[in-house]
mmCIF file of C-alpha atoms in Angstrom:
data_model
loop_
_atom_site.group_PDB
_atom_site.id
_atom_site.type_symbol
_atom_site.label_atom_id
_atom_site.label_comp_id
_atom_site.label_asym_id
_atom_site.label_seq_id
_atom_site.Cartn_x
_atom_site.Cartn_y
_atom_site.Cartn_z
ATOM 1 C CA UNK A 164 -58.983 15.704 -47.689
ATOM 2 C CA UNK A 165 -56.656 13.209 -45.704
ATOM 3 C CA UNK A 166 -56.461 13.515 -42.020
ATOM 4 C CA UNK A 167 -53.156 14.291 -40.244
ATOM 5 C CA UNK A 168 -50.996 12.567 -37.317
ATOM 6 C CA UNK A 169 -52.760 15.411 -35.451
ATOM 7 C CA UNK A 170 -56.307 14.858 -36.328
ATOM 8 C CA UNK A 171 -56.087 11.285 -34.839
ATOM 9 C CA UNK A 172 -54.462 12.498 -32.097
ATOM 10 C CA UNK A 173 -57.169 14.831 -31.108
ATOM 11 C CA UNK A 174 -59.838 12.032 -32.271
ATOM 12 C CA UNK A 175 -57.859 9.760 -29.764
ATOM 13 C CA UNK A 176 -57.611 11.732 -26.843
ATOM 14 C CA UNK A 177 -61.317 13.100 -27.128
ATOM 15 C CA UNK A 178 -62.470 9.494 -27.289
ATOM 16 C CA UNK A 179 -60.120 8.434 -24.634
ATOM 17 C CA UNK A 180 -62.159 11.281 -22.327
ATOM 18 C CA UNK A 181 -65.320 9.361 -23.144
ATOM 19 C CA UNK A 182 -63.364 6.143 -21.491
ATOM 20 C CA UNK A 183 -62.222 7.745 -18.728
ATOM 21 C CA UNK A 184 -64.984 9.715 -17.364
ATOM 22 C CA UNK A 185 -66.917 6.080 -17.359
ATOM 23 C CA UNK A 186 -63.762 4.488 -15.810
ATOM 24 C CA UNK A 187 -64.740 3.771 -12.395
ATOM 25 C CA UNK A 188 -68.733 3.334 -13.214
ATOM 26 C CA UNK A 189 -70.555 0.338 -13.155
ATOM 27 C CA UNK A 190 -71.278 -0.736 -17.064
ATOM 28 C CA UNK A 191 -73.723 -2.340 -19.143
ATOM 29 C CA UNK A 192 -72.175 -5.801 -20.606
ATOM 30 C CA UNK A 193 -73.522 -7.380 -23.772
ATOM 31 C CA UNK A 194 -71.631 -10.270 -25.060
ATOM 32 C CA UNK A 195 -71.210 -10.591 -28.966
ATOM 33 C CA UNK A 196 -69.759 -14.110 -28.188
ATOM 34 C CA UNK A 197 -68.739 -16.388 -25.437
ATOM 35 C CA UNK A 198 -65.897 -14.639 -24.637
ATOM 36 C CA UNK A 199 -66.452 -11.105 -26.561
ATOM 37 C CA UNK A 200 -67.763 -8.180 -24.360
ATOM 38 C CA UNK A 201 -68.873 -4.813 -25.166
ATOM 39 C CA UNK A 202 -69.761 -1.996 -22.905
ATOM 40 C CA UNK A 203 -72.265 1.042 -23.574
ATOM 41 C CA UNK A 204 -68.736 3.017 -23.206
ATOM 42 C CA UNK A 205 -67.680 0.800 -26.216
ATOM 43 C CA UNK A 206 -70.559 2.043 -28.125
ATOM 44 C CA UNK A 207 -70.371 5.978 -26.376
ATOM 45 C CA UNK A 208 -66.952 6.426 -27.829
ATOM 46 C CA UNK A 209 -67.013 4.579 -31.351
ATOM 47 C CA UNK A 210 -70.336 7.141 -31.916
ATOM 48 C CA UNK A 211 -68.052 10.153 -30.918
ATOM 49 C CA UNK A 212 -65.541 8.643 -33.256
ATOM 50 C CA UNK A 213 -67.751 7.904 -35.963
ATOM 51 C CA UNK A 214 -69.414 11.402 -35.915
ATOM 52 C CA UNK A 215 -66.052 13.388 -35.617
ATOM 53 C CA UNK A 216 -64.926 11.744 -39.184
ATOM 54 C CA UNK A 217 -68.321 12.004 -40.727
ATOM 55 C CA UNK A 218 -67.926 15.509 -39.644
ATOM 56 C CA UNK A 219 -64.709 16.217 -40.921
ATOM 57 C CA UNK A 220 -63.849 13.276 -43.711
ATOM 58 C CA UNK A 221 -66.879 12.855 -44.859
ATOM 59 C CA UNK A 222 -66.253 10.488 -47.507
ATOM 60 C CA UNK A 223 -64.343 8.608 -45.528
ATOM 61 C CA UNK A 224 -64.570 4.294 -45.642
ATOM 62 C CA UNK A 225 -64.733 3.276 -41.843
ATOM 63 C CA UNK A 226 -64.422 -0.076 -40.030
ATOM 64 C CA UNK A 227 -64.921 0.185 -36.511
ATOM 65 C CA UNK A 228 -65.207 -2.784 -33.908
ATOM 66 C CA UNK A 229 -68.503 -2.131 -32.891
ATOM 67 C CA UNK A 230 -70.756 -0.947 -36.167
ATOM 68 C CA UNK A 231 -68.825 -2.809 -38.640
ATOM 69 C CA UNK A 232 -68.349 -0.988 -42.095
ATOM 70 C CA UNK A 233 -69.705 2.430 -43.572
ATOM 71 C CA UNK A 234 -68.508 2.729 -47.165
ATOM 72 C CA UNK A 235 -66.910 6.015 -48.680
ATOM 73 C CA UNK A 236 -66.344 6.934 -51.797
ATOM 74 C CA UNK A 237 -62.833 8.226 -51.257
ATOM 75 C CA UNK A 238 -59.427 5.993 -51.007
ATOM 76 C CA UNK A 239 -58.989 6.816 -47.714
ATOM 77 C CA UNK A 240 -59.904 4.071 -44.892
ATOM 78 C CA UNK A 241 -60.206 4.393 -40.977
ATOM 79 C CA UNK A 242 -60.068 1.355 -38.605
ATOM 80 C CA UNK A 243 -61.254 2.086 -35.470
ATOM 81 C CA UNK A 244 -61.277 0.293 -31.850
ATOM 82 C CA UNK A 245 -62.975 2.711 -29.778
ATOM 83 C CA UNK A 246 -62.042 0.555 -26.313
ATOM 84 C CA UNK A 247 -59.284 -1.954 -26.886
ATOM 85 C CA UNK A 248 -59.498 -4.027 -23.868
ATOM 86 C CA UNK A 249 -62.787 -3.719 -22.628
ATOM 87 C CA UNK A 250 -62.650 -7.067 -21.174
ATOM 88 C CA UNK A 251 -60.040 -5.053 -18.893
ATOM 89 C CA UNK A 252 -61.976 -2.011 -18.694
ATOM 90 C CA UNK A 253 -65.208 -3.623 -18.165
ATOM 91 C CA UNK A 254 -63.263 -5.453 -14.916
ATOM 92 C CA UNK A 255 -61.876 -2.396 -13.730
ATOM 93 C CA UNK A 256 -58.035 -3.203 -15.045
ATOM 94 C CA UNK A 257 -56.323 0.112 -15.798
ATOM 95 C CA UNK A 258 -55.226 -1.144 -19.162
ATOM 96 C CA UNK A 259 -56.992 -0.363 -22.328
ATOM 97 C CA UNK A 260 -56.992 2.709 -24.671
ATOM 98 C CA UNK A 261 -58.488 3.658 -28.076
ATOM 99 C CA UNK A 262 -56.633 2.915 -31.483
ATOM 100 C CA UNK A 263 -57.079 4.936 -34.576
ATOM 101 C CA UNK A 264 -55.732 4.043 -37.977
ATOM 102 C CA UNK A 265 -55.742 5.618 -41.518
ATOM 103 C CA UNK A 266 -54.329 4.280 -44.848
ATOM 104 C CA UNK A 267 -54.886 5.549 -47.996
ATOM 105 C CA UNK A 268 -54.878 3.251 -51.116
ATOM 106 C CA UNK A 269 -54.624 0.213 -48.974
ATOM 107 C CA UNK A 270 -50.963 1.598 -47.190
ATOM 108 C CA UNK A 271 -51.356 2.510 -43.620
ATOM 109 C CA UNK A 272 -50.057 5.735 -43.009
ATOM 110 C CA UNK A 273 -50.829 7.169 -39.748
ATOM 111 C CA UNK A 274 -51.543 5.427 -36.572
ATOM 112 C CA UNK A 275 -52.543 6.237 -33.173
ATOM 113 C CA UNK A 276 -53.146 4.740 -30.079
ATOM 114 C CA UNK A 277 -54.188 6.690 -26.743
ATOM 115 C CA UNK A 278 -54.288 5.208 -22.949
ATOM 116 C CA UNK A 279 -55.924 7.526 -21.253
ATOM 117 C CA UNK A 280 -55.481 6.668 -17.747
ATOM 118 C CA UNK A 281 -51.770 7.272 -18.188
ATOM 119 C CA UNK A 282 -51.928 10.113 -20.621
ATOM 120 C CA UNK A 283 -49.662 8.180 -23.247
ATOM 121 C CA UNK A 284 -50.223 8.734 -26.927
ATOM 122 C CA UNK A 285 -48.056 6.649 -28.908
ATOM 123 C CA UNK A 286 -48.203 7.506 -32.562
ATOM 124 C CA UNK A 287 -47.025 6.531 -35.563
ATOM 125 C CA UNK A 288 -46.716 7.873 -39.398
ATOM 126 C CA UNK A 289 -45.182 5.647 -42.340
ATOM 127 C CA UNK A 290 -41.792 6.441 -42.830
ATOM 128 C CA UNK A 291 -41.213 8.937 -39.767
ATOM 129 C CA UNK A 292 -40.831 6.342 -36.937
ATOM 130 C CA UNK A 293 -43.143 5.714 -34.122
ATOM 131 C CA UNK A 294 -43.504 7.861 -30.536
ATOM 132 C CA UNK A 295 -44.564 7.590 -27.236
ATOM 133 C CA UNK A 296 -45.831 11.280 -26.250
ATOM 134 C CA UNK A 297 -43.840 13.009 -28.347
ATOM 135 C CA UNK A 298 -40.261 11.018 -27.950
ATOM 136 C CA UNK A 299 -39.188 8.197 -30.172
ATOM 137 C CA UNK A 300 -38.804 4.877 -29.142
ATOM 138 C CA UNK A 301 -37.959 1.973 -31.159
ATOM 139 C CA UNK A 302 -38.282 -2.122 -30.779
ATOM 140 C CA UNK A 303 -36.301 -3.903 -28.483
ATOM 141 C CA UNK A 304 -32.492 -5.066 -29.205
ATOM 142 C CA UNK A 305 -32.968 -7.691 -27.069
ATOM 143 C CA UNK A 306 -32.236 -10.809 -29.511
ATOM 144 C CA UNK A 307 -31.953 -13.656 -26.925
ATOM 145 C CA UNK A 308 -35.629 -15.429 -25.975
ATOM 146 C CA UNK A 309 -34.819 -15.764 -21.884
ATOM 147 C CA UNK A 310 -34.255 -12.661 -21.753
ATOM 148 C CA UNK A 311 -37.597 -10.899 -23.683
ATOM 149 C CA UNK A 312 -40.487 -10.063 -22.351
ATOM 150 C CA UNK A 313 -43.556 -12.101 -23.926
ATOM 151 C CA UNK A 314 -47.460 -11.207 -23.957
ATOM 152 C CA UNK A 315 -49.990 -13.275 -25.117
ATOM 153 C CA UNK A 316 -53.708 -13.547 -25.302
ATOM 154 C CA UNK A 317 -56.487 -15.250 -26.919
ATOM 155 C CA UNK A 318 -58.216 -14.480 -29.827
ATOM 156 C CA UNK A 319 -62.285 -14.334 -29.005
ATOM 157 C CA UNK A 320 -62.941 -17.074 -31.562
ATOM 158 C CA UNK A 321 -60.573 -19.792 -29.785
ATOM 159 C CA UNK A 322 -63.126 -21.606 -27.933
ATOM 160 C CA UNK A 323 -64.979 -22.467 -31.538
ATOM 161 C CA UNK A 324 -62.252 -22.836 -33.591
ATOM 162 C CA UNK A 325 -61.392 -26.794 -33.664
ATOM 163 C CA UNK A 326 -57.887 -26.480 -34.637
ATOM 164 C CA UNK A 327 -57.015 -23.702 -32.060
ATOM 165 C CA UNK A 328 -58.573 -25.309 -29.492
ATOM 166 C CA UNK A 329 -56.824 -28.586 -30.300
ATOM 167 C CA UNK A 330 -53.137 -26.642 -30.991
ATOM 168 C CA UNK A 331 -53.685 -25.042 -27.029
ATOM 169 C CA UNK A 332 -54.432 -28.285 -25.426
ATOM 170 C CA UNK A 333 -51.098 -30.209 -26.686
ATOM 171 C CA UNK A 334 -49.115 -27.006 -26.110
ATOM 172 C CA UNK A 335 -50.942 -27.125 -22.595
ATOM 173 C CA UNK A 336 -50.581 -30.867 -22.036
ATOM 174 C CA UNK A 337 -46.848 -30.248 -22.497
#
Protein backbone atom coordinates (compact mmCIF):
# COMPACT_ATOMS: atom_id res chain seq x y z
CA UNK A 1 0.00 0.00 0.00
CA UNK A 2 1.49 3.55 -0.87
CA UNK A 3 0.99 6.32 1.53
CA UNK A 4 -0.92 9.50 0.55
CA UNK A 5 -0.14 13.45 0.60
CA UNK A 6 -2.30 13.01 3.73
CA UNK A 7 -0.56 10.30 5.53
CA UNK A 8 2.67 12.44 5.58
CA UNK A 9 0.87 15.18 6.54
CA UNK A 10 -0.46 13.63 9.64
CA UNK A 11 3.11 11.82 10.12
CA UNK A 12 4.49 15.48 9.90
CA UNK A 13 2.43 17.30 12.12
CA UNK A 14 2.39 14.44 14.86
CA UNK A 15 6.18 14.52 14.76
CA UNK A 16 6.29 18.21 14.64
CA UNK A 17 4.19 17.94 18.27
CA UNK A 18 7.09 15.85 19.53
CA UNK A 19 9.40 19.10 18.54
CA UNK A 20 7.40 21.46 19.94
CA UNK A 21 6.41 20.25 23.25
CA UNK A 22 10.48 19.97 23.81
CA UNK A 23 10.86 23.49 22.26
CA UNK A 24 11.72 25.59 25.08
CA UNK A 25 13.50 22.61 27.26
CA UNK A 26 16.93 22.28 27.93
CA UNK A 27 18.34 19.20 25.58
CA UNK A 28 20.75 16.55 25.56
CA UNK A 29 23.56 17.30 22.71
CA UNK A 30 25.62 14.52 21.19
CA UNK A 31 27.76 15.47 18.35
CA UNK A 32 28.08 12.92 15.36
CA UNK A 33 30.88 15.29 14.07
CA UNK A 34 32.57 18.54 14.69
CA UNK A 35 29.94 20.46 13.60
CA UNK A 36 26.88 17.79 13.49
CA UNK A 37 24.47 17.87 16.54
CA UNK A 38 21.71 15.73 17.54
CA UNK A 39 19.26 16.14 20.31
CA UNK A 40 17.26 13.31 22.31
CA UNK A 41 14.21 15.28 20.50
CA UNK A 42 16.07 14.27 17.24
CA UNK A 43 15.94 10.75 18.27
CA UNK A 44 12.10 11.17 20.19
CA UNK A 45 10.59 12.11 16.89
CA UNK A 46 12.49 9.93 14.16
CA UNK A 47 11.22 6.79 16.71
CA UNK A 48 7.58 8.19 16.43
CA UNK A 49 8.25 8.40 12.75
CA UNK A 50 9.80 5.21 12.33
CA UNK A 51 7.06 3.32 14.32
CA UNK A 52 4.05 5.13 12.58
CA UNK A 53 5.37 3.61 9.03
CA UNK A 54 6.32 0.28 10.45
CA UNK A 55 2.85 0.45 11.68
CA UNK A 56 1.16 1.32 8.71
CA UNK A 57 3.75 0.53 5.57
CA UNK A 58 5.21 -2.09 6.85
CA UNK A 59 7.33 -3.07 4.11
CA UNK A 60 8.39 0.06 3.67
CA UNK A 61 12.53 0.93 2.79
CA UNK A 62 13.39 3.90 5.23
CA UNK A 63 16.36 6.28 5.48
CA UNK A 64 16.14 8.52 8.25
CA UNK A 65 18.93 11.02 9.53
CA UNK A 66 19.37 9.56 12.69
CA UNK A 67 19.15 5.43 12.36
CA UNK A 68 20.35 5.27 8.92
CA UNK A 69 18.62 2.54 6.67
CA UNK A 70 15.92 -0.26 7.40
CA UNK A 71 15.38 -2.25 4.21
CA UNK A 72 11.81 -3.21 2.79
CA UNK A 73 10.89 -5.40 0.51
CA UNK A 74 8.47 -3.15 -1.33
CA UNK A 75 9.43 -0.28 -4.07
CA UNK A 76 8.37 2.23 -1.99
CA UNK A 77 11.15 4.44 -0.06
CA UNK A 78 10.79 7.07 2.85
CA UNK A 79 13.50 9.69 3.67
CA UNK A 80 13.08 11.09 6.77
CA UNK A 81 14.63 14.21 8.81
CA UNK A 82 12.84 14.08 11.94
CA UNK A 83 14.42 17.77 13.13
CA UNK A 84 15.88 19.70 10.23
CA UNK A 85 17.78 22.32 11.95
CA UNK A 86 18.54 21.12 15.17
CA UNK A 87 21.59 23.13 15.31
CA UNK A 88 18.72 25.93 15.44
CA UNK A 89 16.50 24.10 17.62
CA UNK A 90 19.08 22.89 19.90
CA UNK A 91 20.02 26.97 20.29
CA UNK A 92 16.63 27.94 20.79
CA UNK A 93 16.15 29.56 17.01
CA UNK A 94 12.49 29.23 16.03
CA UNK A 95 13.44 27.74 12.72
CA UNK A 96 13.43 24.10 12.02
CA UNK A 97 10.63 21.58 11.13
CA UNK A 98 10.38 17.89 10.12
CA UNK A 99 10.60 16.71 6.36
CA UNK A 100 8.97 13.63 5.05
CA UNK A 101 9.50 12.17 1.62
CA UNK A 102 8.16 9.14 -0.40
CA UNK A 103 9.08 7.89 -3.93
CA UNK A 104 8.20 4.89 -5.36
CA UNK A 105 10.49 3.17 -7.97
CA UNK A 106 13.18 5.68 -7.39
CA UNK A 107 10.58 8.93 -8.48
CA UNK A 108 9.71 11.10 -5.61
CA UNK A 109 6.21 11.54 -5.40
CA UNK A 110 4.99 13.12 -2.35
CA UNK A 111 6.73 15.47 -0.10
CA UNK A 112 6.17 17.16 3.07
CA UNK A 113 7.65 19.45 5.23
CA UNK A 114 6.03 20.78 8.64
CA UNK A 115 7.30 23.91 10.93
CA UNK A 116 5.60 23.56 13.74
CA UNK A 117 6.12 26.65 15.58
CA UNK A 118 4.32 28.48 12.79
CA UNK A 119 1.80 25.86 11.91
CA UNK A 120 2.97 25.81 8.11
CA UNK A 121 2.79 22.60 6.17
CA UNK A 122 4.11 23.00 2.84
CA UNK A 123 3.50 19.99 0.69
CA UNK A 124 4.14 18.74 -2.38
CA UNK A 125 2.93 15.76 -4.87
CA UNK A 126 4.64 15.09 -8.42
CA UNK A 127 2.77 16.64 -10.97
CA UNK A 128 0.11 18.64 -8.77
CA UNK A 129 2.31 21.63 -7.72
CA UNK A 130 3.56 22.43 -4.34
CA UNK A 131 1.51 24.32 -1.20
CA UNK A 132 1.98 26.18 1.70
CA UNK A 133 -1.11 25.19 4.08
CA UNK A 134 -3.32 24.43 1.65
CA UNK A 135 -2.65 27.46 -1.06
CA UNK A 136 -0.27 27.19 -3.94
CA UNK A 137 2.69 29.03 -4.26
CA UNK A 138 5.22 28.80 -6.86
CA UNK A 139 9.17 29.92 -7.28
CA UNK A 140 10.09 33.30 -7.54
CA UNK A 141 9.94 35.43 -10.98
CA UNK A 142 12.49 37.38 -9.80
CA UNK A 143 15.28 36.82 -12.65
CA UNK A 144 17.76 39.63 -11.75
CA UNK A 145 20.62 38.49 -8.90
CA UNK A 146 20.49 42.12 -6.81
CA UNK A 147 17.38 41.78 -6.43
CA UNK A 148 16.92 37.82 -4.96
CA UNK A 149 17.04 36.80 -1.84
CA UNK A 150 20.05 34.24 -1.18
CA UNK A 151 20.52 31.56 1.77
CA UNK A 152 23.36 29.65 2.32
CA UNK A 153 24.86 27.27 4.77
CA UNK A 154 27.46 24.77 5.27
CA UNK A 155 27.43 21.35 4.72
CA UNK A 156 28.63 19.39 8.18
CA UNK A 157 31.53 17.78 6.32
CA UNK A 158 33.22 21.26 5.23
CA UNK A 159 35.71 21.50 7.88
CA UNK A 160 37.29 17.90 6.58
CA UNK A 161 36.81 18.17 3.19
CA UNK A 162 40.25 19.65 1.66
CA UNK A 163 38.82 21.03 -1.41
CA UNK A 164 35.81 22.78 0.32
CA UNK A 165 37.74 24.12 2.79
CA UNK A 166 40.27 25.44 0.28
CA UNK A 167 37.23 26.72 -2.36
CA UNK A 168 35.75 28.91 1.04
CA UNK A 169 38.99 30.46 1.92
CA UNK A 170 39.74 32.09 -1.71
CA UNK A 171 36.03 32.94 -2.02
CA UNK A 172 36.61 34.43 1.60
CA UNK A 173 39.99 36.02 0.89
CA UNK A 174 38.18 37.84 -1.92
Amino acid sequence: MKPTLSDLERLAREAGAILRDGYNEEHLITYKGVIDLVTEIDHASEAFLLKEIHAHFPDSHIIAEESGETKGTNSGMWYIDPLDGTVNYAHHIPAFCVSIAYAFDGIVILGAVYEPLRDEMFTAERGKGAYLNGKRIHASATTELQRSLLVTGFPYDAWHTERIISRNLKNWAG
